[in-house]
PDB file of C-alpha atoms in Angstrom:
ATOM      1  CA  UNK A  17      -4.660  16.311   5.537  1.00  0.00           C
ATOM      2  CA  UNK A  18      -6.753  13.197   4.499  1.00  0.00           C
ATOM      3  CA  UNK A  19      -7.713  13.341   1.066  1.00  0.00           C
ATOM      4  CA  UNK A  20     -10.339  11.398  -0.880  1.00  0.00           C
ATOM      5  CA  UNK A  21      -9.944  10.030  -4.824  1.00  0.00           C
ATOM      6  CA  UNK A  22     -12.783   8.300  -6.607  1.00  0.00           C
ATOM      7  CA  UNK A  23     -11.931   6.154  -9.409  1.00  0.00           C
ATOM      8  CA  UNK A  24     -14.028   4.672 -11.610  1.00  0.00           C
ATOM      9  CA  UNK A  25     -11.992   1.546 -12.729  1.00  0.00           C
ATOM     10  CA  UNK A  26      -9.194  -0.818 -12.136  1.00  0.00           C
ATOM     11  CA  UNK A  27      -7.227   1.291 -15.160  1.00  0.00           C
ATOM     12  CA  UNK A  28      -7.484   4.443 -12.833  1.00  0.00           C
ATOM     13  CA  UNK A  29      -5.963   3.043  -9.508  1.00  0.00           C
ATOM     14  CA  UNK A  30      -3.205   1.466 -11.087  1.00  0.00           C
ATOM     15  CA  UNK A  31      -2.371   4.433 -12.967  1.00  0.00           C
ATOM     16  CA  UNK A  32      -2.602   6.083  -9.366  1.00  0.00           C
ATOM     17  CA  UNK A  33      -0.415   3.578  -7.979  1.00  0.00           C
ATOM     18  CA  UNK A  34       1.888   4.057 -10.901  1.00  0.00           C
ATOM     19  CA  UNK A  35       2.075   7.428 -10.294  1.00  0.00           C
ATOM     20  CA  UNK A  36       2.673   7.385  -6.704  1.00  0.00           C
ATOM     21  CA  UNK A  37       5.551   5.142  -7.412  1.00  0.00           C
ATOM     22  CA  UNK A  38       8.623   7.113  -7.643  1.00  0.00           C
ATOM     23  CA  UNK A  39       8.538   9.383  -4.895  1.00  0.00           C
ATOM     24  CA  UNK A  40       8.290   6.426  -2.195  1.00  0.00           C
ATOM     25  CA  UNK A  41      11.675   6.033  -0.027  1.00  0.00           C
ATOM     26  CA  UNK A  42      12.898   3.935   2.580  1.00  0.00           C
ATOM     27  CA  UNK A  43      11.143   4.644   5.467  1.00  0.00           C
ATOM     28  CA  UNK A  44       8.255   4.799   4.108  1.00  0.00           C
ATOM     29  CA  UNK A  45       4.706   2.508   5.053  1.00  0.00           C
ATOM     30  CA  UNK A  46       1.922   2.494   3.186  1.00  0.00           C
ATOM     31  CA  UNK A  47      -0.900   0.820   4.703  1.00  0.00           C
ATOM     32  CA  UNK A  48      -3.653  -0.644   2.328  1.00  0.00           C
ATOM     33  CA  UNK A  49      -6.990  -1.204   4.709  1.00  0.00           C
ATOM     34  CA  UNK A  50     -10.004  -2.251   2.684  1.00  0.00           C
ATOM     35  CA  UNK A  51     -12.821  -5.080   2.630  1.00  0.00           C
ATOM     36  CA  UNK A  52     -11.536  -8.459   0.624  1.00  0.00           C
ATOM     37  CA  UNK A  53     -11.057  -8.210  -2.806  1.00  0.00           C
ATOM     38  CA  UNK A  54     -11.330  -3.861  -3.161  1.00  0.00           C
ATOM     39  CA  UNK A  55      -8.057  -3.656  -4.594  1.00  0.00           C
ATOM     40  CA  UNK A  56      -5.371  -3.559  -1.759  1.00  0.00           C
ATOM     41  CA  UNK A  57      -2.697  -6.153  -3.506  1.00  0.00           C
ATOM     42  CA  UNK A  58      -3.960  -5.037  -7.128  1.00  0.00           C
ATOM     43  CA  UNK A  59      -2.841  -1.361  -5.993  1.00  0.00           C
ATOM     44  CA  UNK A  60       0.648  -2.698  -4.654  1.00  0.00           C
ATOM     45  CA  UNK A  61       1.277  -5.139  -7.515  1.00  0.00           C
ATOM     46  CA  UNK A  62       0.731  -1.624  -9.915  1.00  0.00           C
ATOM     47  CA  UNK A  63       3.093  -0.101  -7.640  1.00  0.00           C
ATOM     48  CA  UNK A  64       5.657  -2.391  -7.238  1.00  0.00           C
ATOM     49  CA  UNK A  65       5.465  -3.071 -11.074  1.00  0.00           C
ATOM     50  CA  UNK A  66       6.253   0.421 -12.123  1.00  0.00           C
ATOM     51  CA  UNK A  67       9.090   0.294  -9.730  1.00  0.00           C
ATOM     52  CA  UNK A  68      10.996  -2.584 -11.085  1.00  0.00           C
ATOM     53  CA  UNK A  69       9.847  -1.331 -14.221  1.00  0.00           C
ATOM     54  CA  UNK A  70      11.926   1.724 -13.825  1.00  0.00           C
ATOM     55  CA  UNK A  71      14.687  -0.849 -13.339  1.00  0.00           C
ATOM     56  CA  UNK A  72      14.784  -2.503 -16.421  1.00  0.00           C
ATOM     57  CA  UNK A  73      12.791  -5.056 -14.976  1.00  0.00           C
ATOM     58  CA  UNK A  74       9.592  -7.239 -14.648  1.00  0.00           C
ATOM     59  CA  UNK A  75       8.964  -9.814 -12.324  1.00  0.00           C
ATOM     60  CA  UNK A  76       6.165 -11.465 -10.602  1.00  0.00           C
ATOM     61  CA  UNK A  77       4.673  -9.912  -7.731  1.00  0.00           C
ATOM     62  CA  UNK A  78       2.166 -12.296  -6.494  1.00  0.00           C
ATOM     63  CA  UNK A  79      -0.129 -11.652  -3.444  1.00  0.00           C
ATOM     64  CA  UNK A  80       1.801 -12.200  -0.092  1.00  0.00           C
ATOM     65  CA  UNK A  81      -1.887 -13.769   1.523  1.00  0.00           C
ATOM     66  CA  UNK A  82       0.289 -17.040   2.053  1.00  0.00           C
ATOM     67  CA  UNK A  83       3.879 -15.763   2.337  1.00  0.00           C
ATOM     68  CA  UNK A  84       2.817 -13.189   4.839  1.00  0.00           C
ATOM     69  CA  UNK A  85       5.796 -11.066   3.381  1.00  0.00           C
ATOM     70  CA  UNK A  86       6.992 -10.610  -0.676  1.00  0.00           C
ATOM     71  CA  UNK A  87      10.080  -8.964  -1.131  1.00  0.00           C
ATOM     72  CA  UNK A  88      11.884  -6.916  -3.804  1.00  0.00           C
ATOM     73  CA  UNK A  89      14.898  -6.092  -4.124  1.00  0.00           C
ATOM     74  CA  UNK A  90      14.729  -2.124  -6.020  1.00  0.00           C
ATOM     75  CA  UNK A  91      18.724  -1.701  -6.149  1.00  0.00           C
ATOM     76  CA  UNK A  92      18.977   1.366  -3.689  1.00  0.00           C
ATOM     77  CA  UNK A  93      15.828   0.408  -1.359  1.00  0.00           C
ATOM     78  CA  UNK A  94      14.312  -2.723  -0.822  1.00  0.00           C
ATOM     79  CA  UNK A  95      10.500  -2.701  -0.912  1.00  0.00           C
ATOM     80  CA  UNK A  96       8.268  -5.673   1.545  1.00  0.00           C
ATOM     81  CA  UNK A  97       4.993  -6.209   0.777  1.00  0.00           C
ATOM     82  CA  UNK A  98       2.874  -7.923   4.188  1.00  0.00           C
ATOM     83  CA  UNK A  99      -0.644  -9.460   4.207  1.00  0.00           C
ATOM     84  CA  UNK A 100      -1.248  -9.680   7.785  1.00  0.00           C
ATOM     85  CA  UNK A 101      -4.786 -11.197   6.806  1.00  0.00           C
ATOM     86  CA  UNK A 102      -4.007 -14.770   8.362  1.00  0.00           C
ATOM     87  CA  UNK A 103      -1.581 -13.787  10.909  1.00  0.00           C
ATOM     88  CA  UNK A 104      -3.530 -15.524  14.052  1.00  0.00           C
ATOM     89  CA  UNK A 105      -1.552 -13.832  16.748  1.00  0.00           C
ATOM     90  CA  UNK A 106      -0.102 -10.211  16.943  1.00  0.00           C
ATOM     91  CA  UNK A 107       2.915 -12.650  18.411  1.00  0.00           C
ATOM     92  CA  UNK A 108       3.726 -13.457  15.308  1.00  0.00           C
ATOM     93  CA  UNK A 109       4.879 -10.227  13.915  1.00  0.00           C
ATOM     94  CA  UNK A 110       8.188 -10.146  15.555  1.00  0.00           C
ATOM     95  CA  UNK A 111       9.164 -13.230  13.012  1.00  0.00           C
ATOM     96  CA  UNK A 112       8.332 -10.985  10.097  1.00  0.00           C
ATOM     97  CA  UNK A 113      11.094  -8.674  10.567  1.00  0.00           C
ATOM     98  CA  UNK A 114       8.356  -6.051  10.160  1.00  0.00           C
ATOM     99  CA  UNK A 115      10.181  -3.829  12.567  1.00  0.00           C
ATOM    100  CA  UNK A 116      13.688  -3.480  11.031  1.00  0.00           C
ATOM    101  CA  UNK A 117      11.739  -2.623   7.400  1.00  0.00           C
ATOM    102  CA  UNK A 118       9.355  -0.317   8.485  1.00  0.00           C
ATOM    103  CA  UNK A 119      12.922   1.797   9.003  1.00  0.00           C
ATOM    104  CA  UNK A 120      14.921   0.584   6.356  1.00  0.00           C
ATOM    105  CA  UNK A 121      12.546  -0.147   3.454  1.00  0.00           C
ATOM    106  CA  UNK A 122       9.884   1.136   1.687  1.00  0.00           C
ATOM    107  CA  UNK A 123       7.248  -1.071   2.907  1.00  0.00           C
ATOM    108  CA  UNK A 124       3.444  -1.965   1.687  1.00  0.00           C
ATOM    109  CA  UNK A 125       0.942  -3.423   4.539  1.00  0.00           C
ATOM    110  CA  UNK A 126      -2.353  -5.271   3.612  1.00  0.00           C
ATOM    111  CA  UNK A 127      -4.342  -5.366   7.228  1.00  0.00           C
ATOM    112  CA  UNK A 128      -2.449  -2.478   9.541  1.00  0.00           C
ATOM    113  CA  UNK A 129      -4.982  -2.508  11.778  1.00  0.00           C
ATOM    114  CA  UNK A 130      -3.388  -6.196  12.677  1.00  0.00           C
ATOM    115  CA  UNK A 131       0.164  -4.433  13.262  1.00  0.00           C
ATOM    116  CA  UNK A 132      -1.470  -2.585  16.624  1.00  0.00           C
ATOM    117  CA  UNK A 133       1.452  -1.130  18.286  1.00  0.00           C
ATOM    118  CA  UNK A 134       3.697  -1.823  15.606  1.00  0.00           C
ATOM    119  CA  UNK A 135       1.996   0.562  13.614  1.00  0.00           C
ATOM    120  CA  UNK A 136       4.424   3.011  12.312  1.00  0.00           C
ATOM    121  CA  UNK A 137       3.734   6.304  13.448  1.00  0.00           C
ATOM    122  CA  UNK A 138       4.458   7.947   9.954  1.00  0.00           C
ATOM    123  CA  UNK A 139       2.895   6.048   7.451  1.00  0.00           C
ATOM    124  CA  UNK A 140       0.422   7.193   4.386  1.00  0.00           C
ATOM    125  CA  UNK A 141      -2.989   5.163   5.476  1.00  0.00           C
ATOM    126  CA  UNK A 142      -5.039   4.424   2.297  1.00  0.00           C
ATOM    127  CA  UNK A 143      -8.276   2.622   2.118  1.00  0.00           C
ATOM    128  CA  UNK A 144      -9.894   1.498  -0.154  1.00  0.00           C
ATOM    129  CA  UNK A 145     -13.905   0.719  -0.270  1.00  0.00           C
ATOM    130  CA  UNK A 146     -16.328  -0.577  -2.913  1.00  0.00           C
ATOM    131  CA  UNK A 147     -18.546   1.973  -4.856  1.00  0.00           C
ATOM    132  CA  UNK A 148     -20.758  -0.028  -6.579  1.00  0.00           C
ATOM    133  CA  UNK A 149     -23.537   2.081  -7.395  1.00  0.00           C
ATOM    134  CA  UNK A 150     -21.206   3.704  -9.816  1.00  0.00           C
ATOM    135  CA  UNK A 151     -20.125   0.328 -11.228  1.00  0.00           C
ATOM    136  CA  UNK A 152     -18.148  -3.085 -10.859  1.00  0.00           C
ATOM    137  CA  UNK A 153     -14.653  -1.561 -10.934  1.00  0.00           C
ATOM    138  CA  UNK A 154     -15.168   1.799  -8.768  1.00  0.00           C
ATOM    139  CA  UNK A 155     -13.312   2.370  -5.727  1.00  0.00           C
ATOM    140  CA  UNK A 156     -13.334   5.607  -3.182  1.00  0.00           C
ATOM    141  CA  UNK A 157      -9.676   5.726  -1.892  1.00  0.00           C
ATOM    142  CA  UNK A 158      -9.143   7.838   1.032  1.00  0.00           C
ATOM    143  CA  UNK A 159      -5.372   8.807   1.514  1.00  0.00           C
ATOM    144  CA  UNK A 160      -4.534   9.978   4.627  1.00  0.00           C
ATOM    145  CA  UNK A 161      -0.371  10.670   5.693  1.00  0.00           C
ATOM    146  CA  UNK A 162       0.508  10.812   9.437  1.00  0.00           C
ATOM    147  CA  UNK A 163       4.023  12.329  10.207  1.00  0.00           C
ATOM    148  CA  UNK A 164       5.961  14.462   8.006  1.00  0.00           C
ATOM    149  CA  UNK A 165       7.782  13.846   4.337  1.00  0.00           C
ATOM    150  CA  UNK A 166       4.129  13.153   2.163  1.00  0.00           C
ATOM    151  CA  UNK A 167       4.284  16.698   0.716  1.00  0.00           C
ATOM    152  CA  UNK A 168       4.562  15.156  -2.537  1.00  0.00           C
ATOM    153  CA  UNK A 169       1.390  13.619  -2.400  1.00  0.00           C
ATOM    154  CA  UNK A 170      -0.855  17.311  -3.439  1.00  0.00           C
ATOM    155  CA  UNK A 171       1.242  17.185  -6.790  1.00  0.00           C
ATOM    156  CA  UNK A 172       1.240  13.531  -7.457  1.00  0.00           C
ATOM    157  CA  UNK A 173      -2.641  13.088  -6.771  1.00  0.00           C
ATOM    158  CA  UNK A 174      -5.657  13.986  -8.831  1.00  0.00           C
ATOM    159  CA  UNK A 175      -7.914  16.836  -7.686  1.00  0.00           C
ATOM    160  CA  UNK A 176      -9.705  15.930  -4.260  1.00  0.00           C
ATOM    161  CA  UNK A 177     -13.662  14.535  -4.694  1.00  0.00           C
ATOM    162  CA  UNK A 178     -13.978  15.963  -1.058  1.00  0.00           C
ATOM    163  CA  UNK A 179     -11.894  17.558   1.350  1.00  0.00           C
ATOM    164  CA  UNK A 180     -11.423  16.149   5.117  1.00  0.00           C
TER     165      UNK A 180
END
């Protein structure tokens, strides 16, 4: 069931992202589709930053547009965060190790559509697109899970603006 969030500032989808964070498990890809600069590594940097915040811990979880791949260590799962936004050749996800995470880790994916048959079948697809004739910071997220194990998602999320 896809469902459909609008949010009316930055404060709102981190708090979703925040929220989302603790029921995420290895296995699990998210992937974060979205025009340049709607919020994709601002939602995964609120995510990831609640996680290791639930540790004990802060660190620095910088945008993975050069790295290709950030990784963090969350003591019983690690997490991988990919921007596949400069990968030139779908060749060059086998050196990623994308494979081996997407069934071991929890992992975060800026660009899926670049992953093409790598795509994991069960994943939670969000993306996120620009609203701004209801201001500078609003965002329409559309959530929509594709295999089993997202139940959690109806409790965790705020009412629906529309259903699919």
């Amino acid at each position: 069931m896809t469902r459909t969030i609008e949010l009316s500032t930055l404060a709102e989808t981190e708090a979703l992202a925040r929220g989302m964070a603790p029921h995420l498990r290895a296995g699990d890809a998210v992937g974060l589709s979205g025009p340049l600069g709607a919020g994709k590594t601002a939602f995964a940097r609120a995510l990831i930053g609640a996680r290791l915040a639930a540790l004990g811990r802060a660190e620095e979880v910088p945008s993975p547009s050069y790295t290709l791949v950030q990784t963090y260590d969350l003591d019983d799962v690690e997490l991988w965060h990919a921007d596949l936004y400069r990968l030139s050749d779908a060749s060059e996800l086998a050196e990623l190790g994308l494979e081996d995470a997407f069934a071991t880790a929890i992992t975060f994916v800026e660009w899926p559509e670049r992953l093409g048959r790598l795509r994991p079948a069960r994943r939670l697809d969000l993306d996120i697109a620009f609203r701004p004739e209801r201001g500078a910071e609003a965002r329409t997220l559309r959530l929509a899970p594709s295999g089993g194990g997202w139940d959690w998602l109806d409790a965790t999320l705020p009412a629906p603006a529309d259903a699919s």
